[in-house]
Each structure stands twice: as structure tokens, then as C-alpha cells.
Tab-separated table of C-alpha atoms and ligand atoms in Angstrom:
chain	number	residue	atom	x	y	z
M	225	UNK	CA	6.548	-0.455	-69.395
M	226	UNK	CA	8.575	-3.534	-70.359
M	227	UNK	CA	6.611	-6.675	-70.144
M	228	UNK	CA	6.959	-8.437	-66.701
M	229	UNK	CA	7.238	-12.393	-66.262
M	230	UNK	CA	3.767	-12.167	-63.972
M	231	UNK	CA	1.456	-10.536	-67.594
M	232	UNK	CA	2.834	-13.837	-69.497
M	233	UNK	CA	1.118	-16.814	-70.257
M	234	UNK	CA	3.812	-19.726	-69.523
M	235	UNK	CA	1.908	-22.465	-67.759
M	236	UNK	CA	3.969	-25.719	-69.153
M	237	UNK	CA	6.336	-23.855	-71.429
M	238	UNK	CA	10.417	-23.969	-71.513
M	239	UNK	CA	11.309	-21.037	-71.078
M	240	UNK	CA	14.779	-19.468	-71.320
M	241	UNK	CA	16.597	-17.513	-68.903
M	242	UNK	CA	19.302	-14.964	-68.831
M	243	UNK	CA	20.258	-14.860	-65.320
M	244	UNK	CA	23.709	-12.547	-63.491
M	245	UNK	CA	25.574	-15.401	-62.123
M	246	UNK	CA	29.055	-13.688	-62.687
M	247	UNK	CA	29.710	-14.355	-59.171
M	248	UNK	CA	33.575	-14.216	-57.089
M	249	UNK	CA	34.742	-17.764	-57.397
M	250	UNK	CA	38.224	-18.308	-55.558
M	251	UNK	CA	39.914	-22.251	-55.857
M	252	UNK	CA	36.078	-23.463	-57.375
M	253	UNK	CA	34.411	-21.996	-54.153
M	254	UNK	CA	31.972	-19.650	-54.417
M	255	UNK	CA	32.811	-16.254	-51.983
M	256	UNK	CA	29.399	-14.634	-52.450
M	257	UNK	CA	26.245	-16.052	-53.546
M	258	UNK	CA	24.079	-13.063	-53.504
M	259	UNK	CA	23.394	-13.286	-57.396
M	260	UNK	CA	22.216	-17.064	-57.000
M	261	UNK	CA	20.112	-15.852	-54.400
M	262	UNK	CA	18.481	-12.919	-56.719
M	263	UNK	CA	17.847	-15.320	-59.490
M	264	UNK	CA	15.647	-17.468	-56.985
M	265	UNK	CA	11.950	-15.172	-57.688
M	266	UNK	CA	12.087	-15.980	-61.128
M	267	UNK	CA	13.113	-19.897	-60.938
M	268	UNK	CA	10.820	-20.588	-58.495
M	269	UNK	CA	8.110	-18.685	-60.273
M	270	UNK	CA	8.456	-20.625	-63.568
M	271	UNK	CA	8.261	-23.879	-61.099
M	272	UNK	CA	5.031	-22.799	-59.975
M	273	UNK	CA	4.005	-22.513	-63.566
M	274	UNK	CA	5.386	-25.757	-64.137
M	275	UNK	CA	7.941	-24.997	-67.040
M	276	UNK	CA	10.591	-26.474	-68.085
M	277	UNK	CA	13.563	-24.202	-67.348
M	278	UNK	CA	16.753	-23.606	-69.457
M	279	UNK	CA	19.459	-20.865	-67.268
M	280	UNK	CA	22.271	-18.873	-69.121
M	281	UNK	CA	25.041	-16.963	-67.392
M	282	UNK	CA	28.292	-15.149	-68.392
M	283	UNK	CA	31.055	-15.924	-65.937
M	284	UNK	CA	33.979	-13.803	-65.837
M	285	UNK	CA	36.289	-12.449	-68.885
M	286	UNK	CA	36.561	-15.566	-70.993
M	287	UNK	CA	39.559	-14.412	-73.767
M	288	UNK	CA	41.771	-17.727	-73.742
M	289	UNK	CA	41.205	-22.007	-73.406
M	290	UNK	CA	42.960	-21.253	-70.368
M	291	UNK	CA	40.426	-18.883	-69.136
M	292	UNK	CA	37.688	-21.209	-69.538
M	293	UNK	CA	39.305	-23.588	-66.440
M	294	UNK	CA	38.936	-20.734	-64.174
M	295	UNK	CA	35.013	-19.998	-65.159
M	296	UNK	CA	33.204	-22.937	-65.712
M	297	UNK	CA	29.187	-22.567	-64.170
M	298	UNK	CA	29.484	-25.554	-62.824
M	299	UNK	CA	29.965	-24.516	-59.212
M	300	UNK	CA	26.781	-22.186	-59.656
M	301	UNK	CA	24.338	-25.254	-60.784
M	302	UNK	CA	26.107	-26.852	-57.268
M	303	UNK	CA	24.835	-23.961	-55.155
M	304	UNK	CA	21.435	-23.780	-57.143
M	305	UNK	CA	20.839	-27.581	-55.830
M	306	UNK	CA	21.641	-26.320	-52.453
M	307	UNK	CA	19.263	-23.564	-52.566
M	308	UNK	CA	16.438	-24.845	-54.425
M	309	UNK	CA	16.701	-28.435	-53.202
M	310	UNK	CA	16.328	-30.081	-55.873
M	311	UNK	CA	18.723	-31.635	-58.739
M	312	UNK	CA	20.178	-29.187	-61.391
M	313	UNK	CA	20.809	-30.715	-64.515
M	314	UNK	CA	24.184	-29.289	-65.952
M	315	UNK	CA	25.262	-28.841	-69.834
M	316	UNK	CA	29.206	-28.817	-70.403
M	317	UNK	CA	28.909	-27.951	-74.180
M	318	UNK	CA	26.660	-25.130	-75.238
M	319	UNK	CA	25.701	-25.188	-79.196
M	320	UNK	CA	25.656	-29.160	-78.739
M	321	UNK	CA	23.270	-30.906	-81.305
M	322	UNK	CA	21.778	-33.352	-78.590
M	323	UNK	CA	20.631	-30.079	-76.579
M	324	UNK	CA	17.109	-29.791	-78.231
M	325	UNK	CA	16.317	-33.160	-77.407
M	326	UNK	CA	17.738	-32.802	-74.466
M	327	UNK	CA	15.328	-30.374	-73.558
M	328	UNK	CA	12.984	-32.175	-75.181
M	329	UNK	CA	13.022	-35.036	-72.442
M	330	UNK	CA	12.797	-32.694	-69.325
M	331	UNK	CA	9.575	-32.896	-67.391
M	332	UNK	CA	7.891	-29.892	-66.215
M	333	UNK	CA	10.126	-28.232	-62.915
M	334	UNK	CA	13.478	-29.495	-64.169
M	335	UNK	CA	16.490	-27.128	-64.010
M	336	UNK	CA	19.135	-27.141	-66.762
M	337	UNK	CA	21.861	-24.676	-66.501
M	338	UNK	CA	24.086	-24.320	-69.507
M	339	UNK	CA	27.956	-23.742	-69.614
M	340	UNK	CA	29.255	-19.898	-69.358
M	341	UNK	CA	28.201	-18.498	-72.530
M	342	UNK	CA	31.320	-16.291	-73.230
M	343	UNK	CA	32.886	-19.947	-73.426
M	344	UNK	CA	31.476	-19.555	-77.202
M	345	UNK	CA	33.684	-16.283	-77.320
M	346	UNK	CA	36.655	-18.006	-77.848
M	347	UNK	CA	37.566	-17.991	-80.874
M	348	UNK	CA	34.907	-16.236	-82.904
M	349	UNK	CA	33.626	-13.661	-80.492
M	350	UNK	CA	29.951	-15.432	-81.097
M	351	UNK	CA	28.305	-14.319	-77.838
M	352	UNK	CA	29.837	-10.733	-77.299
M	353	UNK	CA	28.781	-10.060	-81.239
M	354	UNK	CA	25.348	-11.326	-80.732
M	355	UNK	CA	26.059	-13.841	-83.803
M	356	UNK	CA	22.318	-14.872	-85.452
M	357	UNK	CA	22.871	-18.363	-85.268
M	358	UNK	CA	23.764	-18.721	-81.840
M	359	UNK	CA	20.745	-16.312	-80.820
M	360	UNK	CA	18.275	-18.619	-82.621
M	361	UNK	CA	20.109	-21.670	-81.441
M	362	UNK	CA	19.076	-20.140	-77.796
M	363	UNK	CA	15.965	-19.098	-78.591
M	364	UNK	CA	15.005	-22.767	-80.082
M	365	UNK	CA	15.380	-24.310	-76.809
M	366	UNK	CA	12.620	-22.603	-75.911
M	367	UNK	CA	9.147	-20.474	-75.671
M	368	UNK	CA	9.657	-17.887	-74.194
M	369	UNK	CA	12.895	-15.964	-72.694
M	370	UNK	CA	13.192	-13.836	-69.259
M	371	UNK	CA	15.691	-11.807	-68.892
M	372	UNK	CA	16.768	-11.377	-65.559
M	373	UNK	CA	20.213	-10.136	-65.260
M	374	UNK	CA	20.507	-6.128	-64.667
M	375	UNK	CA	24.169	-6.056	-64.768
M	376	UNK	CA	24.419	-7.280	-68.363
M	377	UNK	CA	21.603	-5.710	-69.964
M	378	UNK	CA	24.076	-2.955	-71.222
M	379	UNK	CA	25.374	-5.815	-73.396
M	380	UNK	CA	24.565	-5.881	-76.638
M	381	UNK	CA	25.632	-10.103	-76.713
M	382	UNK	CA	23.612	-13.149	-78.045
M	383	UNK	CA	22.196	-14.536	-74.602
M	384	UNK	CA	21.268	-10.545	-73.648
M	385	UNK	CA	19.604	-9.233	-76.824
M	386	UNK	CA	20.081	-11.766	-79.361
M	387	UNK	CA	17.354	-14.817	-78.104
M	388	UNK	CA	14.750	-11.790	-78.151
M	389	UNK	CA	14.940	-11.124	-81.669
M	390	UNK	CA	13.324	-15.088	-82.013
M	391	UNK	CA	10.681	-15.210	-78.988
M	392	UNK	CA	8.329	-13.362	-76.977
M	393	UNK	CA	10.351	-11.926	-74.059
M	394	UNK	CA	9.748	-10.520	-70.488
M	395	UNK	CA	11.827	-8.862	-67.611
M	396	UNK	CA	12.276	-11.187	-64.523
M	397	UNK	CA	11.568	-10.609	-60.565
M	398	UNK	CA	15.592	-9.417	-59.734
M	399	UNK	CA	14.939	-6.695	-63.168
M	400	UNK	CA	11.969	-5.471	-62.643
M	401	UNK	CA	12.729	-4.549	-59.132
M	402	UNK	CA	16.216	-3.172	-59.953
M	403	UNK	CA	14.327	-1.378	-62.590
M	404	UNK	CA	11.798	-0.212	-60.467
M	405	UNK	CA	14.063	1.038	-57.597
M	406	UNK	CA	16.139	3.272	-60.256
M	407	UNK	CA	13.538	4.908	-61.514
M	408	UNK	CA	11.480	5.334	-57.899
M	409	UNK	CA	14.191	7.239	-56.564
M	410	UNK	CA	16.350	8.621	-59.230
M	411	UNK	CA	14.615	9.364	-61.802
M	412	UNK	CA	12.401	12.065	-60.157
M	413	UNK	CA	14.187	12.098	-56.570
M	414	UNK	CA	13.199	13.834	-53.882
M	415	UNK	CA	15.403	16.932	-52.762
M	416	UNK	CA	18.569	18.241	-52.072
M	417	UNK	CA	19.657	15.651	-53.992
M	418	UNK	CA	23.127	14.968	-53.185
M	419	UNK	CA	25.512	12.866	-55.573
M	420	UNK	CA	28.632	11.477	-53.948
M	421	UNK	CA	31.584	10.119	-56.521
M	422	UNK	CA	34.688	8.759	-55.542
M	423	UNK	CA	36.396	5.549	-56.425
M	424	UNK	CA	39.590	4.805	-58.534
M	425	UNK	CA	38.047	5.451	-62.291
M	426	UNK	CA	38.008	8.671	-63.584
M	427	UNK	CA	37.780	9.170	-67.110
M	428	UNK	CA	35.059	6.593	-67.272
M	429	UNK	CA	32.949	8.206	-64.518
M	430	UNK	CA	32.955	11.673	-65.815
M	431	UNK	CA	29.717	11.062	-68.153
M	432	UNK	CA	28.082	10.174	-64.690
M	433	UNK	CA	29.498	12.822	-63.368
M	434	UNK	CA	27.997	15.308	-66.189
M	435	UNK	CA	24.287	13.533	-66.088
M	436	UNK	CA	24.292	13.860	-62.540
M	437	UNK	CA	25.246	17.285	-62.473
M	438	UNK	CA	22.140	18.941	-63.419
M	439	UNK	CA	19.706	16.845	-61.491
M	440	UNK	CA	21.421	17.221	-57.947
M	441	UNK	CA	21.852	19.872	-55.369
M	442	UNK	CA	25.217	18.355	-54.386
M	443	UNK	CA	28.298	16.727	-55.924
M	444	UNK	CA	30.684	15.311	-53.468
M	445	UNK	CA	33.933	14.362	-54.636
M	446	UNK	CA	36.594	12.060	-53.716
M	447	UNK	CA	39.262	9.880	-55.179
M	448	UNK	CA	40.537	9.841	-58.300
M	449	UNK	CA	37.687	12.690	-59.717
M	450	UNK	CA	38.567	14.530	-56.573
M	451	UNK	CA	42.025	13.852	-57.848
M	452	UNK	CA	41.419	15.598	-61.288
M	453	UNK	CA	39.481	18.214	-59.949
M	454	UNK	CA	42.423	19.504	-57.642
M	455	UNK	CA	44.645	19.008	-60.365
M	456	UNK	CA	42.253	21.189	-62.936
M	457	UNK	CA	42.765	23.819	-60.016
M	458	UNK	CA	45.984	23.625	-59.962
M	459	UNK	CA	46.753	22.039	-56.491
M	460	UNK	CA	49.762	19.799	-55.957
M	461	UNK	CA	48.343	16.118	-55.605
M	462	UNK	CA	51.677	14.851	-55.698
M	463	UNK	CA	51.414	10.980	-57.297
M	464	UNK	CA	47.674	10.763	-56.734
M	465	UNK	CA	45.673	8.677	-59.280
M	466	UNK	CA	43.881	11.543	-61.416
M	467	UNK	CA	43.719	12.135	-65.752
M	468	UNK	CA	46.660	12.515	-67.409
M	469	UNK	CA	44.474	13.926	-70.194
M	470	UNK	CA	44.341	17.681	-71.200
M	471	UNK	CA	41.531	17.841	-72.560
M	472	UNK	CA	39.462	16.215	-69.543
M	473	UNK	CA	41.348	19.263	-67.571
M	474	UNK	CA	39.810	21.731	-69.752
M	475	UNK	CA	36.423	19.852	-69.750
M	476	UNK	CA	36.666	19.503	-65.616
M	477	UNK	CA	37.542	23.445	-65.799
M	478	UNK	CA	34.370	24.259	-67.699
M	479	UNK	CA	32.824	22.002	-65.179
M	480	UNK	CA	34.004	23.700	-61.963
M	481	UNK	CA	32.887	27.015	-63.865
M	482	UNK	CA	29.326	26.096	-64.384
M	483	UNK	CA	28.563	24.190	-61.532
M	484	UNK	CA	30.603	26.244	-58.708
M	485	UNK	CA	27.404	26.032	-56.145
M	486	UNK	CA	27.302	22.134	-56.417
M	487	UNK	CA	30.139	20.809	-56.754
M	488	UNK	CA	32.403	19.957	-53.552
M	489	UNK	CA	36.087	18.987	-53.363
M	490	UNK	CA	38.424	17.822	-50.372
M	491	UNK	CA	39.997	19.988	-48.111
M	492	UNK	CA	42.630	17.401	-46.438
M	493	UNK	CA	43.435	13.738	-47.166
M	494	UNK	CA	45.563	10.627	-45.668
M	495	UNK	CA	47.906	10.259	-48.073
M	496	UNK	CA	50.562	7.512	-48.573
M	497	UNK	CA	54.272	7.940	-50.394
M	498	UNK	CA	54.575	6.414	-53.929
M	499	UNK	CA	57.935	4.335	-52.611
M	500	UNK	CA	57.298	3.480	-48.837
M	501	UNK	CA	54.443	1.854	-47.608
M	502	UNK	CA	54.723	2.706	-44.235
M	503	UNK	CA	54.356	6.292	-44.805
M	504	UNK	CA	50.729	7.290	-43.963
M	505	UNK	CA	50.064	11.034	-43.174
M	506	UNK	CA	47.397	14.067	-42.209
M	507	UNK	CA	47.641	16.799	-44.615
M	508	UNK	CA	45.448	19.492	-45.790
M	509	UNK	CA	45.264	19.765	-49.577
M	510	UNK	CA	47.473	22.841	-50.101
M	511	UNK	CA	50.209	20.808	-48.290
M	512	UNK	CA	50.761	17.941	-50.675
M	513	UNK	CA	54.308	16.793	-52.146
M	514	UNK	CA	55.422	15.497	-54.985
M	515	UNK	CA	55.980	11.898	-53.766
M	516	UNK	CA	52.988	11.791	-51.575
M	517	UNK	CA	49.587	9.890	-52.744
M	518	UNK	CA	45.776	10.652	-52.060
M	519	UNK	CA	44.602	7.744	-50.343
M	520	UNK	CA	41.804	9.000	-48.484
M	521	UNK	CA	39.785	11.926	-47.612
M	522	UNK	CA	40.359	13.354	-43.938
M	523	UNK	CA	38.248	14.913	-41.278
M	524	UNK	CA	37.614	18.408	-41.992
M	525	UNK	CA	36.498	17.737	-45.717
M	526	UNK	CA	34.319	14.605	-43.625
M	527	UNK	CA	32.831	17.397	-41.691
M	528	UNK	CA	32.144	19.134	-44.679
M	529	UNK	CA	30.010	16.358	-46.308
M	530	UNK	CA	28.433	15.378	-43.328
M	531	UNK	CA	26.810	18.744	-43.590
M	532	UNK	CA	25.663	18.257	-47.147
M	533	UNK	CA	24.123	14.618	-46.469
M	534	UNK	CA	22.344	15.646	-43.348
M	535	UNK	CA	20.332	18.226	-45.708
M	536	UNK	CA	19.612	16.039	-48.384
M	537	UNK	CA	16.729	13.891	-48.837
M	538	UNK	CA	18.149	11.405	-51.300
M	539	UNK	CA	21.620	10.467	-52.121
M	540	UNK	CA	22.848	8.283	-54.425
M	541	UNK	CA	26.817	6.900	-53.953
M	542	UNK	CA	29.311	5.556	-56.814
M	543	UNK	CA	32.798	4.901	-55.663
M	544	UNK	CA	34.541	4.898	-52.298
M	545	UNK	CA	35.968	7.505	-50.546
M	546	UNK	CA	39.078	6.145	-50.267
M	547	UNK	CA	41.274	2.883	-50.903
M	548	UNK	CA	39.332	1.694	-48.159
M	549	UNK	CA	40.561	-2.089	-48.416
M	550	UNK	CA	43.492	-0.925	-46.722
M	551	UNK	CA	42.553	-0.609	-43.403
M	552	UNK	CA	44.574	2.887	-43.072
M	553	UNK	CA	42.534	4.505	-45.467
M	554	UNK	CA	39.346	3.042	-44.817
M	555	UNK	CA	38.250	6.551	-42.039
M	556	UNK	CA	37.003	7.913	-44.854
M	557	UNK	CA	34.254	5.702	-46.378
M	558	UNK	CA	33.772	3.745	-43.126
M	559	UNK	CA	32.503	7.414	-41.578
M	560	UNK	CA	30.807	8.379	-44.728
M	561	UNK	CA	28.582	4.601	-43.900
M	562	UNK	CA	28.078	5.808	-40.288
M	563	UNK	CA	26.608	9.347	-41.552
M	564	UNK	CA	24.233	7.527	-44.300
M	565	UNK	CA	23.212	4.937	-41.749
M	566	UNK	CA	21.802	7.737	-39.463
M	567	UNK	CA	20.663	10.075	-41.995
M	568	UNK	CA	17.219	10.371	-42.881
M	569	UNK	CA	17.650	10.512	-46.439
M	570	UNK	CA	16.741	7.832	-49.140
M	571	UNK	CA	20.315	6.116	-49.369
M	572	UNK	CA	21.196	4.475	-53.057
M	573	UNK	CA	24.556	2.560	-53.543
M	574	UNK	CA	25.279	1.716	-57.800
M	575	UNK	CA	28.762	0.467	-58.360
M	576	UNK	CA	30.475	-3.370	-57.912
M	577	UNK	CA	33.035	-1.898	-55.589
M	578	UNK	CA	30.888	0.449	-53.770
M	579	UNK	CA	28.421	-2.372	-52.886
M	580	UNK	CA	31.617	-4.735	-52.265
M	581	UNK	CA	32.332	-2.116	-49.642
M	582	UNK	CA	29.038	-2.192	-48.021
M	583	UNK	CA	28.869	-5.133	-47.352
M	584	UNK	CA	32.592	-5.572	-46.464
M	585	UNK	CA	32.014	-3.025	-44.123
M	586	UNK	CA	28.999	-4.528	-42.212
M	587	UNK	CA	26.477	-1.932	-43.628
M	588	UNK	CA	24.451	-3.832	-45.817
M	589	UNK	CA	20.980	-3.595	-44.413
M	590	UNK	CA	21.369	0.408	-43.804
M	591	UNK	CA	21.091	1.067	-47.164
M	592	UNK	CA	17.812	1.862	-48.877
M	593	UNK	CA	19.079	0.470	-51.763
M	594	UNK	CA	21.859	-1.121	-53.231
M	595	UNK	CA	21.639	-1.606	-56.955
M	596	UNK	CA	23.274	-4.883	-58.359
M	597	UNK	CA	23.952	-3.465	-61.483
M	598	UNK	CA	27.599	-1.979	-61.797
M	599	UNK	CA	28.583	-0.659	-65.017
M	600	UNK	CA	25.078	-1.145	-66.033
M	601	UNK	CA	23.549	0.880	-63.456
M	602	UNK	CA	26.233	3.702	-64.336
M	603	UNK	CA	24.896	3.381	-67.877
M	604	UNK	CA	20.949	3.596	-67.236
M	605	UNK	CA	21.714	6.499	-64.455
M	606	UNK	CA	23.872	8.048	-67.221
M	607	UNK	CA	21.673	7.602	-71.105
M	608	UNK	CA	18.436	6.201	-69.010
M	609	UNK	CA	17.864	3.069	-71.130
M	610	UNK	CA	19.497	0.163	-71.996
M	611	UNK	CA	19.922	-2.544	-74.859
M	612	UNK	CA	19.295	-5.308	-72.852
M	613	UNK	CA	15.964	-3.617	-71.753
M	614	UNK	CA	14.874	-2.024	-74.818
M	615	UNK	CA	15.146	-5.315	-76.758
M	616	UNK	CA	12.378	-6.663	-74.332
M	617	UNK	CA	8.421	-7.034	-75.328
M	618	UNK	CA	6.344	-3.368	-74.585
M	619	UNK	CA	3.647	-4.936	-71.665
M	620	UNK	CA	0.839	-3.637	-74.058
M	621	UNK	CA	2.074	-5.246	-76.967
M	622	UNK	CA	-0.630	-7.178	-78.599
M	623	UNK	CA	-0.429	-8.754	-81.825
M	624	UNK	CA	-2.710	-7.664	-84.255
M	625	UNK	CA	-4.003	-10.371	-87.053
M	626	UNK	CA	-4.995	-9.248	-90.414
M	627	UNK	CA	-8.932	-10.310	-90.723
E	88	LIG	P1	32.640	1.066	-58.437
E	88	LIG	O1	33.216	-0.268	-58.826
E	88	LIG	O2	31.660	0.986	-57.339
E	88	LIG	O3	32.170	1.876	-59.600
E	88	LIG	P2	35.332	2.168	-58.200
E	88	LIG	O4	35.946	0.942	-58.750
E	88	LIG	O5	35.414	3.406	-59.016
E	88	LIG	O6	33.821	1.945	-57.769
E	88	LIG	O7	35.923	2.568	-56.777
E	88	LIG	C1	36.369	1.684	-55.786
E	88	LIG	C2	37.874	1.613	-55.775
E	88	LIG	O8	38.428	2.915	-55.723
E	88	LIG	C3	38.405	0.892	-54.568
E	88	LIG	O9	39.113	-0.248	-55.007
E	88	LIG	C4	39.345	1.899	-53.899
E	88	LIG	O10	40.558	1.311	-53.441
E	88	LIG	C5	39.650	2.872	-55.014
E	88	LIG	N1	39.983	4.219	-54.523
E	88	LIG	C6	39.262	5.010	-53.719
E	88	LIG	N2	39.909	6.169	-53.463
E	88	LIG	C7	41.077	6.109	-54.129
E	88	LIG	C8	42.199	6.989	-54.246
E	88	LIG	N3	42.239	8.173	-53.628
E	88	LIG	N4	43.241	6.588	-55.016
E	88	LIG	C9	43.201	5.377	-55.646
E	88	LIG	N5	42.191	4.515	-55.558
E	88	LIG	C10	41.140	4.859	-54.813
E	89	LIG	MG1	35.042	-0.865	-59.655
């Protein structure tokens, strides 16, 4: 058990804190605060304990000076004075000298929320290769350091795993529940567990894919692993998105040979034409041409999972079953919603897009859970550990003096 923020002693300390504000910001507006919102436990926790409090975010893919226009934090420490009501002090440079003092003059409660740390990327990569002397830099500005973003602790960078190396650490409110939800129903979950993958990667999804395999009852497939697996069999998919690689069509055919019982595959789609967009049509999956595309899955092969899920006591959803952002080829996932709203099962959603759907779909609160994680949930599902955890304080770690 990693150590949580509530086992520490941090009455009057500063205290650092990684936080997942990597949030959709369109013309310097925020679209969705949920992250802001998660962070809130933890800040207002270390309030109670009156510390001084340092916050550190990634925003976005910082690779250029351009880039750095388009993700400054700013905006966030506007929305954190919204939320919090109170003032949010904001640093514009990050490895600045006068920071320490800075710090230094804060009174107990006060909020300082430093610049997007992949700012430091450009030119010398410091934050994505975890340099030393930015991770001690951090890790002076304070006593202690929470981290509390799940969706980066599969980064091995300076503000994830770095500051830890320096100062006693802990897992925050929004990472100890993600944590705990994981484990509660994945790790051990209660069955038929049913698995459902769809979505638009494929190659990147099929160590998932091959974790989840021997732990669930169930694999339902759709999009661009549907794709492949048709394609492995030998089925026409026309343009569909699906692996242009071999040797993941020999390692899918294995696959389909070891796991015929679980595994389950479309039996019609929609599909769309790779040169008109107007062309949308039914069509079982022995039917498709060359020119047509897989855009979603259609109602027999929905009738088909619907089966599955209504058995199943947990099930646990990466990708969409369709490119449902097109309103045409939205049946599919919008019905698969409807089935898991009314099921009885334990309902899990891991994946950015997958929860982007949810919610963009009005199903957000008929979900048991929806992990905030994204690629890092993926990872933990997948190798069950992460860097970003494992770098944190054991709760039972004591230290022992010499006498
Ligand atoms: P997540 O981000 O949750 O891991 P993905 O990015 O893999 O999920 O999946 C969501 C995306 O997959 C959506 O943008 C959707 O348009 C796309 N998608 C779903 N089905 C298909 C398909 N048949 N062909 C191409 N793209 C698809
Ligand atoms: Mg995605």
C-alpha cells in the first residue's frame, strides 16, 4: 500500500503537488473542467492542514516556442480562483531563482501554481527525461510532494518521479481513489467478466487485448481490432482502419486459435465509402467491398453483445464502438450505453475517448466507474503497476536510526 496524503504529518508544511490539469482548452477557454474539479480533495485538504501549497501540471504536447502560446496554465490557476474562492498566485517562469523565496514569503493556505512543466522540454527535453537538477529544483520548494495525477503516473518525467527521489512522498485523494477503484473491480472482478474493445488504435491496444484475455469470460470486439480480426480471417473489410502488419495477423491468428470461446467479432456494420461521404450503408460482414469503410457495428452483432453483457457481472469498456462523433455511426455505441445503463453489472469505462463519449453522450452518471486515467489506465490494467506509483513512499515505511 502506497502511502496516502491522510497517514502524513504536514500540518504547516509546503508541500508540492503533481496534479492532471491537461485539460481541452479551445481560444484560452477551458471546455471541461472535470480535472480542476478532481484536484479539489487534495488542495483543500492541505488548506485544512494549513500548508503552503506549490501545484505542477503538464499541459498538452509542448515540442516548439510556438507550442508554448497554445498551453500556458494560466487559464487553469483562473478556474482554480473560481472554484476555491480564493486568489491563486501564478508563476510564468518555472526554474526561476526568485522561486524559493518566493515560496518562502507565502503564508500558510496560499496557492501557487507554476507554468506547464513540459514548457522546460523545449529545448533540452528536461522534464520528459526526469533531468536531476530540475527534480531537486522541485523538490526544494518544498516538504513534502503528493502526487495526484493518475493519467501521468506512467511517466517516467521530473515533476512525476523525479521530486520523489528528494522528499517524502504520498498519493493524493483523485489517486488513491482511481487506484482503489482499479483494483476493487478489476483486479479480482466478479464474473462473467466481459471485456469490450473497440476504438480507432489497434496495434497499441493489442497488449490490452492479450492481458485481458485470460482474466475475462468475454471479449467483444469492434473497430479497428474488430477490423484486424476480420482481416486475420480473411473477410473483405474493404478500406476499414485495421494493421497493415503481418506479423500482428499471425499473432491475432494464434489469438483467435486459443481463445475461440471468448472472443467475439461483428457480424454486420454501417459502413461509409473511402471517396463519398454521403454513402452510409447496412451490410453484413461477408458483404463488404473494396471501397467501402467500417464505421460502425450494426444490429444483429448489437444483439449479439447485448446477450453477452446481460450475463456478465462486470465489464470493463476501452474504445467506442464506432466513429460515433459522427452522428451516422453513433447506433452503435449510443445502444451499447443504453444496454450498460440497464444492466446489472459493475460498469468500468478506461480510455480518454471512451469517457469523452460518455459524457458526450449524456451517460455519465450510469457508469459505475469511469477511470480518468487514459493511456495510464491501459498501462496499469495491462503490466499492473506503474512508475509514477512505484516511485511513491510504502505506507509502512518507517525510518530506522542507527542507535
Ligand atoms: P480511447 O481513447 O478511449 O482509448 P480510442 O481512441 O481507441 O479510445 O477510440 C475512440 C475513437 O475510435 C473515436 O474517435 C472513434 O471515432 C474511433 N473509431 C471507432 N470505431 C472506428 C472505426 N470502425 N473506424 C475508425 N475509427 C473508429
Ligand atoms: Mg483515444
Amino acid at each position: 500500500m502506497k502511502q496516502r496524503i491522510e497517514k502524513m504529518d504536514l500540518k504547516g508544511k509546503r508541500v508540492i503537488v503533481r496534479c492532471d490539469y491537461n485539460v481541452p482548452i479551445y481560444n484560452g477557454k477551458i471546455v471541461d473542467d472535470t480535472k480542476i474539479v478532481a484536484s479539489l480533495d487534495t488542495i483543500r485538504y492541505l488548506m485544512e492542514k494549513d500548508c503552503k501549497i506549490i501545484l505542477l501540471s503538464h499541459l498538452g504536447k509542448v515540442k516548439t516556442e510556438e507550442d508554448k502560446e497554445l498551453y500556458s496554465l494560466e487559464p487553469v490557476a483562473k478556474r482554480l480562483k473560481e472554484l476555491l474562492g480564493k486568489e491563486i498566485y501564478f508563476s510564468h517562469t518555472i526554474l526561476s531563482p526568485d522561486l524559493p523565496n518566493h515560496v518562502k514569503s507565502m503564508l500558510p493556505r496560499d496557492i501557487l501554481l507554476l507554468e506547464n512543466t513540459r514548457f522546460l522540454d523545449v529545448p533540452n527535453q528536461l522534464e520528459s527525461n526526469c533531468d536531476a537538477q530540475v527534480s531537486s529544483f522541485f523538490a526544494s520548494l518544498a516538504d513534502v510532494f503528493v502526487m495526484d495525477a493518475f493519467a501521468s503516473a506512467h511517466r517516467n518525467h521530473a515533476s512525476v518521479t523525479g521530486i520523489t527521489k528528494y522528499i517524502p512522498s504520498c498519493i493524493g485523494f483523485s489517486v488513491e481513489k482511481e487506484l482503489a477503484s482499479l483494483d476493487r473491480f478489476l483486479k479480482n472482478p466478479t464474473h462473467p467478466f466481459t471485456v469490450i474493445m473497440g476504438g480507432a488504435k489497434v496495434e497499441d491496444k493489442l497488449e490490452l487485448l492479450e492481458a485481458m484475455l485470460p482474466k475475462c469470460d468475454y471479449l467483444l470486439l469492434a473497430g479497428g481490432l474488430a477490423n484486424s480480426f476480420l482481416k486475420a480471417l480473411n473477410f473483405n473489410i474493404g478500406s476499414s482502419l485495421a494493421t497493415e502488419s503481418t506479423k500482428m495477423i499471425e499473432k491475432l491468428k494464434q489469438i483467435l486459435l486459443n481463445y475461440r470461446d471468448k472472443l467475439m467479432l461483428p457480424l454486420d456494420a454501417i459502413v461509409g465509402s473511402s471517396y463519398d461521404k454521403n454513402y452510409t450503408h447496412y451490410k453484413r460482414i461477408n458483404e463488404i467491398t473494396d471501397n467501402e469503410v467500417i464505421k460502425d457495428v450494426g444490429i444483429k452483432t448489437l444483439e449479439k453483445y447485448k446477450s453477452a453483457i446481460l450475463k456478465s457481472k462486470t465489464i470493463f469498456l476501452n474504445g467506442t464502438l464506432g466513429v460515433y462523433e459522427d452522428m451516422r455511426y453513433s447506433n452503435g455505441t449510443k445502444e451499447l450505453f443504453e444496454t450498460l445503463k440497464k444492466c446489472d453489472a459493475i460498469t468500468i469505462v478506461g480510455g480518454g475517448d471512451s469517457v469523452g463519449a460518455v459524457k458526450n453522450l449524456g451517460y455519465e452518471n450510469d457508469f459505475t466507474y469511469l477511470s480518468v486515467g487514459g493511456g495510464a489506465t491501459l498501462k496499469y490494467l495491462t503490466q499492473g503497476h506503474l512508475v509514477g506509483i512505484d516511485a511513491i513512499m510504502e505506507e509502512e515505511e518507517i525510518e530506522v536510526l542507527d542507535v
